[in-house]
Amino acid sequence: MLLAFDTATPAVTVALHDGERVIASSTTVDARRHGELLAPGITALLDETWVARQDLTAVAVGVGPGPFTGLRVGLVTARTLGMALDIPVYGVCTLDVLAAQAVDLRVVDRPFLVATDARRKEVYWASYDAEGDRLDGPQVSRPVDVATDGPVVGAGALLYPDQFPSPVGPEHPDAGVLAQVVTDERAELFDPEPLYLRRPDAATPGRPKPVS
């Protein structure tokens, strides 16, 4: 019984997979309430399916890239569950999940880009072949530096239409696809550590200037 969730984008998405199929899932889009929504969302899904926490055998979590605050909520929750229940935790690049969704929905039939909002007028991006295998990235760049007329999956395409004039769905990741990616071994698995791609805003202070 695999519990999967992702908080690397404005979407808080949760799903349960029984080893053969996704048996329940939910997604709420609210960029400011990851901490409020994730734990109740997990509880509601377990209650809905009559699955006890002790019945979980693994956790899958999106590791980003994404903004620090939202990403931290998902990863801390995943690691806590893994330690408390003594079960493995698998990390998956959130952009790989979006790529898998696009392939499954058949909205791409040639190489494409996945781009999500990195704020600061930048995007997190990775490029993929027509089958959804990652070719480059993930990286963080200005939209103008990765502009393309080809298909672009994710919210970045909608935020910067001049640079990405050919948007295709989906906009946000789906935890059900995340679960299937893990069970079907369709993407590289990572330790549950965040892909921030940026240096922290806070820096170690330099040597104090001498007082004259």
mmCIF file of C-alpha atoms in Angstrom:
data_model
loop_
_atom_site.group_PDB
_atom_site.id
_atom_site.type_symbol
_atom_site.label_atom_id
_atom_site.label_comp_id
_atom_site.label_asym_id
_atom_site.label_seq_id
_atom_site.Cartn_x
_atom_site.Cartn_y
_atom_site.Cartn_z
ATOM 1 C CA MET A 1 0.000 0.000 0.000
ATOM 2 C CA LEU A 2 1.826 3.097 -1.287
ATOM 3 C CA LEU A 3 0.992 6.609 -0.064
ATOM 4 C CA ALA A 4 2.084 9.310 -2.520
ATOM 5 C CA PHE A 5 1.991 13.088 -2.242
ATOM 6 C CA ASP A 6 3.582 16.216 -3.690
ATOM 7 C CA THR A 7 3.751 19.790 -2.378
ATOM 8 C CA ALA A 8 6.379 21.258 -4.724
ATOM 9 C CA THR A 9 3.841 23.407 -6.621
ATOM 10 C CA PRO A 10 0.693 25.305 -5.566
ATOM 11 C CA ALA A 11 -1.107 21.937 -5.638
ATOM 12 C CA VAL A 12 -1.312 19.692 -2.583
ATOM 13 C CA THR A 13 -1.951 16.292 -4.125
ATOM 14 C CA VAL A 14 -2.315 12.939 -2.319
ATOM 15 C CA ALA A 15 -3.009 9.396 -3.565
ATOM 16 C CA LEU A 16 -3.120 5.773 -2.414
ATOM 17 C CA HIS A 17 -1.951 2.902 -4.627
ATOM 18 C CA ASP A 18 -2.626 -0.724 -3.677
ATOM 19 C CA GLY A 19 0.111 -2.196 -5.849
ATOM 20 C CA GLU A 20 -2.131 -2.597 -8.868
ATOM 21 C CA ARG A 21 -3.988 0.690 -9.222
ATOM 22 C CA VAL A 22 -4.704 4.055 -7.638
ATOM 23 C CA ILE A 23 -7.597 3.502 -5.232
ATOM 24 C CA ALA A 24 -8.102 7.110 -4.115
ATOM 25 C CA SER A 25 -6.666 10.561 -4.767
ATOM 26 C CA SER A 26 -7.315 14.210 -4.064
ATOM 27 C CA THR A 27 -5.791 17.517 -5.158
ATOM 28 C CA THR A 28 -6.259 21.013 -3.777
ATOM 29 C CA VAL A 29 -4.595 24.054 -5.350
ATOM 30 C CA ASP A 30 -3.670 26.674 -2.749
ATOM 31 C CA ALA A 31 -0.133 28.018 -2.775
ATOM 32 C CA ARG A 32 -0.329 29.385 0.787
ATOM 33 C CA ARG A 33 -1.791 26.444 2.727
ATOM 34 C CA HIS A 34 0.442 23.422 2.148
ATOM 35 C CA GLY A 35 1.021 22.973 5.870
ATOM 36 C CA GLU A 36 -2.697 23.181 6.631
ATOM 37 C CA LEU A 37 -3.843 20.906 3.829
ATOM 38 C CA LEU A 38 -1.403 17.998 3.597
ATOM 39 C CA ALA A 39 -1.903 16.156 6.901
ATOM 40 C CA PRO A 40 -5.732 16.443 6.829
ATOM 41 C CA GLY A 41 -5.661 15.372 3.186
ATOM 42 C CA ILE A 42 -3.703 12.231 4.053
ATOM 43 C CA THR A 43 -6.012 11.454 6.982
ATOM 44 C CA ALA A 44 -9.140 11.946 4.860
ATOM 45 C CA LEU A 45 -7.797 9.640 2.143
ATOM 46 C CA LEU A 46 -6.921 6.899 4.643
ATOM 47 C CA ASP A 47 -10.323 7.207 6.295
ATOM 48 C CA GLU A 48 -12.110 7.116 2.933
ATOM 49 C CA THR A 49 -10.360 3.885 1.945
ATOM 50 C CA TRP A 50 -10.411 2.269 5.413
ATOM 51 C CA VAL A 51 -6.628 2.001 5.352
ATOM 52 C CA ALA A 52 -4.746 2.317 8.642
ATOM 53 C CA ARG A 53 -1.382 4.058 8.745
ATOM 54 C CA GLN A 54 0.135 0.760 9.896
ATOM 55 C CA ASP A 55 -1.001 -0.813 6.611
ATOM 56 C CA LEU A 56 1.198 1.509 4.543
ATOM 57 C CA THR A 57 4.232 -0.218 3.060
ATOM 58 C CA ALA A 58 5.957 2.750 1.361
ATOM 59 C CA VAL A 59 5.766 6.493 0.798
ATOM 60 C CA ALA A 60 6.458 8.367 -2.438
ATOM 61 C CA VAL A 61 7.049 12.114 -2.384
ATOM 62 C CA GLY A 62 7.791 14.786 -4.951
ATOM 63 C CA VAL A 63 11.224 16.279 -4.256
ATOM 64 C CA GLY A 64 10.783 19.332 -6.445
ATOM 65 C CA PRO A 65 12.268 21.500 -7.651
ATOM 66 C CA GLY A 66 10.012 23.929 -5.876
ATOM 67 C CA PRO A 67 9.843 26.811 -3.419
ATOM 68 C CA PHE A 68 11.346 26.079 -0.010
ATOM 69 C CA THR A 69 8.237 26.391 2.163
ATOM 70 C CA GLY A 70 5.861 24.127 0.264
ATOM 71 C CA LEU A 71 8.511 21.585 -0.597
ATOM 72 C CA ARG A 72 9.624 21.308 3.023
ATOM 73 C CA VAL A 73 6.090 20.419 4.150
ATOM 74 C CA GLY A 74 5.922 17.368 1.914
ATOM 75 C CA LEU A 75 9.437 16.132 2.556
ATOM 76 C CA VAL A 76 9.284 16.499 6.336
ATOM 77 C CA THR A 77 5.951 14.659 6.347
ATOM 78 C CA ALA A 78 7.333 11.867 4.158
ATOM 79 C CA ARG A 79 10.451 11.383 6.249
ATOM 80 C CA THR A 80 8.442 11.452 9.478
ATOM 81 C CA LEU A 81 6.039 8.790 8.216
ATOM 82 C CA GLY A 82 8.905 6.673 6.971
ATOM 83 C CA MET A 83 10.674 6.781 10.321
ATOM 84 C CA ALA A 84 7.536 6.289 12.419
ATOM 85 C CA LEU A 85 6.289 3.339 10.366
ATOM 86 C CA ASP A 86 9.734 1.969 9.436
ATOM 87 C CA ILE A 87 8.909 1.939 5.720
ATOM 88 C CA PRO A 88 10.891 3.141 2.686
ATOM 89 C CA VAL A 89 10.448 6.646 1.285
ATOM 90 C CA TYR A 90 11.004 7.213 -2.441
ATOM 91 C CA GLY A 91 11.608 10.656 -3.911
ATOM 92 C CA VAL A 92 10.699 11.566 -7.493
ATOM 93 C CA CYS A 93 11.462 14.773 -9.397
ATOM 94 C CA THR A 94 8.169 16.650 -9.674
ATOM 95 C CA LEU A 95 8.957 17.602 -13.283
ATOM 96 C CA ASP A 96 9.289 13.890 -14.138
ATOM 97 C CA VAL A 97 5.792 13.325 -12.755
ATOM 98 C CA LEU A 98 4.387 16.098 -14.938
ATOM 99 C CA ALA A 99 6.163 14.611 -17.939
ATOM 100 C CA ALA A 100 4.641 11.189 -17.224
ATOM 101 C CA GLN A 101 1.201 12.782 -16.933
ATOM 102 C CA ALA A 102 1.593 14.483 -20.302
ATOM 103 C CA VAL A 103 2.610 11.208 -21.950
ATOM 104 C CA ASP A 104 -0.254 9.299 -20.321
ATOM 105 C CA LEU A 105 -2.754 11.952 -21.409
ATOM 106 C CA ARG A 106 -1.309 11.824 -24.939
ATOM 107 C CA VAL A 107 -0.960 15.583 -25.160
ATOM 108 C CA VAL A 108 2.615 15.275 -26.481
ATOM 109 C CA ASP A 109 3.918 13.345 -29.458
ATOM 110 C CA ARG A 110 7.386 14.903 -29.774
ATOM 111 C CA PRO A 111 10.127 16.205 -27.460
ATOM 112 C CA PHE A 112 8.797 18.718 -24.959
ATOM 113 C CA LEU A 113 9.607 20.908 -21.995
ATOM 114 C CA VAL A 114 8.166 20.883 -18.492
ATOM 115 C CA ALA A 115 8.232 24.275 -16.755
ATOM 116 C CA THR A 116 6.897 25.259 -13.329
ATOM 117 C CA ASP A 117 6.866 28.552 -11.463
ATOM 118 C CA ALA A 118 10.158 29.290 -9.681
ATOM 119 C CA ARG A 119 9.064 32.808 -8.731
ATOM 120 C CA ARG A 120 11.502 35.728 -9.162
ATOM 121 C CA LYS A 121 10.460 35.750 -12.844
ATOM 122 C CA GLU A 122 12.117 32.353 -13.390
ATOM 123 C CA VAL A 123 10.996 28.795 -14.112
ATOM 124 C CA TYR A 124 12.110 25.351 -13.033
ATOM 125 C CA TRP A 125 12.439 23.285 -16.184
ATOM 126 C CA ALA A 126 13.547 20.013 -17.719
ATOM 127 C CA SER A 127 13.374 18.671 -21.265
ATOM 128 C CA TYR A 128 12.019 15.264 -22.289
ATOM 129 C CA ASP A 129 11.751 13.045 -25.326
ATOM 130 C CA ALA A 130 8.386 11.984 -26.703
ATOM 131 C CA GLU A 131 8.271 8.976 -24.339
ATOM 132 C CA GLY A 132 8.785 11.146 -21.244
ATOM 133 C CA ASP A 133 12.437 10.291 -20.568
ATOM 134 C CA ARG A 134 14.375 13.271 -19.216
ATOM 135 C CA LEU A 135 17.013 14.686 -21.567
ATOM 136 C CA ASP A 136 18.197 17.741 -19.619
ATOM 137 C CA GLY A 137 17.581 19.434 -16.292
ATOM 138 C CA PRO A 138 16.168 20.071 -13.861
ATOM 139 C CA GLN A 139 17.434 23.631 -13.862
ATOM 140 C CA VAL A 140 16.201 27.101 -12.974
ATOM 141 C CA SER A 141 16.349 29.801 -15.650
ATOM 142 C CA ARG A 142 14.718 32.941 -16.952
ATOM 143 C CA PRO A 143 11.930 32.031 -19.370
ATOM 144 C CA VAL A 144 13.622 33.931 -22.202
ATOM 145 C CA ASP A 145 16.684 31.686 -21.857
ATOM 146 C CA VAL A 146 14.670 28.495 -22.454
ATOM 147 C CA ALA A 147 11.984 29.908 -24.751
ATOM 148 C CA THR A 148 10.580 27.441 -27.276
ATOM 149 C CA ASP A 149 7.793 27.123 -29.820
ATOM 150 C CA GLY A 150 7.456 23.445 -28.934
ATOM 151 C CA PRO A 151 4.999 21.982 -26.422
ATOM 152 C CA VAL A 152 5.472 23.004 -22.778
ATOM 153 C CA VAL A 153 3.786 21.246 -19.852
ATOM 154 C CA GLY A 154 3.171 22.904 -16.504
ATOM 155 C CA ALA A 155 2.230 26.262 -15.044
ATOM 156 C CA GLY A 156 5.339 27.963 -16.467
ATOM 157 C CA ALA A 157 3.858 27.856 -19.946
ATOM 158 C CA LEU A 158 0.769 29.715 -18.759
ATOM 159 C CA LEU A 159 2.741 32.300 -16.798
ATOM 160 C CA TYR A 160 5.013 33.219 -19.702
ATOM 161 C CA PRO A 161 3.015 32.838 -22.936
ATOM 162 C CA ASP A 162 5.400 35.001 -24.965
ATOM 163 C CA GLN A 163 8.255 32.582 -24.312
ATOM 164 C CA PHE A 164 6.098 29.425 -24.308
ATOM 165 C CA PRO A 165 3.353 29.923 -26.927
ATOM 166 C CA SER A 166 2.411 26.220 -27.146
ATOM 167 C CA PRO A 167 1.183 25.177 -23.678
ATOM 168 C CA VAL A 168 -0.264 21.701 -23.147
ATOM 169 C CA GLY A 169 -1.730 20.138 -20.005
ATOM 170 C CA PRO A 170 -1.388 19.312 -17.213
ATOM 171 C CA GLU A 171 -0.653 22.392 -15.111
ATOM 172 C CA HIS A 172 -0.008 20.676 -11.752
ATOM 173 C CA PRO A 173 1.319 17.236 -10.717
ATOM 174 C CA ASP A 174 -1.048 14.409 -9.807
ATOM 175 C CA ALA A 175 -0.083 12.144 -6.882
ATOM 176 C CA GLY A 176 -1.832 9.240 -8.594
ATOM 177 C CA VAL A 177 0.651 9.476 -11.441
ATOM 178 C CA LEU A 178 3.477 9.884 -8.919
ATOM 179 C CA ALA A 179 2.426 6.585 -7.333
ATOM 180 C CA GLN A 180 2.283 4.834 -10.702
ATOM 181 C CA VAL A 181 5.676 6.234 -11.694
ATOM 182 C CA VAL A 182 7.172 4.644 -8.569
ATOM 183 C CA THR A 183 5.391 1.283 -8.824
ATOM 184 C CA ASP A 184 6.135 0.978 -12.555
ATOM 185 C CA GLU A 185 9.730 2.278 -12.163
ATOM 186 C CA ARG A 186 9.196 4.894 -14.847
ATOM 187 C CA ALA A 187 11.546 7.535 -13.434
ATOM 188 C CA GLU A 188 14.732 7.894 -11.433
ATOM 189 C CA LEU A 189 14.167 7.528 -7.702
ATOM 190 C CA PHE A 190 15.870 9.856 -5.240
ATOM 191 C CA ASP A 191 16.388 10.064 -1.518
ATOM 192 C CA PRO A 192 13.717 12.298 0.080
ATOM 193 C CA GLU A 193 15.889 15.412 -0.112
ATOM 194 C CA PRO A 194 14.758 18.692 -1.687
ATOM 195 C CA LEU A 195 15.767 19.843 -5.152
ATOM 196 C CA TYR A 196 15.953 23.579 -4.480
ATOM 197 C CA LEU A 197 18.310 24.483 -7.380
ATOM 198 C CA ARG A 198 18.982 27.855 -5.787
ATOM 199 C CA ARG A 199 21.437 29.018 -3.197
ATOM 200 C CA PRO A 200 19.804 30.111 0.056
ATOM 201 C CA ASP A 201 18.895 33.775 0.321
ATOM 202 C CA ALA A 202 20.666 33.903 3.677
ATOM 203 C CA ALA A 203 24.446 34.019 3.414
ATOM 204 C CA THR A 204 27.252 33.664 5.924
ATOM 205 C CA PRO A 205 28.376 37.159 6.945
ATOM 206 C CA GLY A 206 31.755 38.225 5.638
ATOM 207 C CA ARG A 207 34.666 39.405 7.749
ATOM 208 C CA PRO A 208 33.711 42.583 9.647
ATOM 209 C CA LYS A 209 35.173 45.793 8.311
ATOM 210 C CA PRO A 210 37.807 47.341 10.547
ATOM 211 C CA VAL A 211 36.678 50.324 12.553
ATOM 212 C CA SER A 212 38.787 53.341 11.741
#
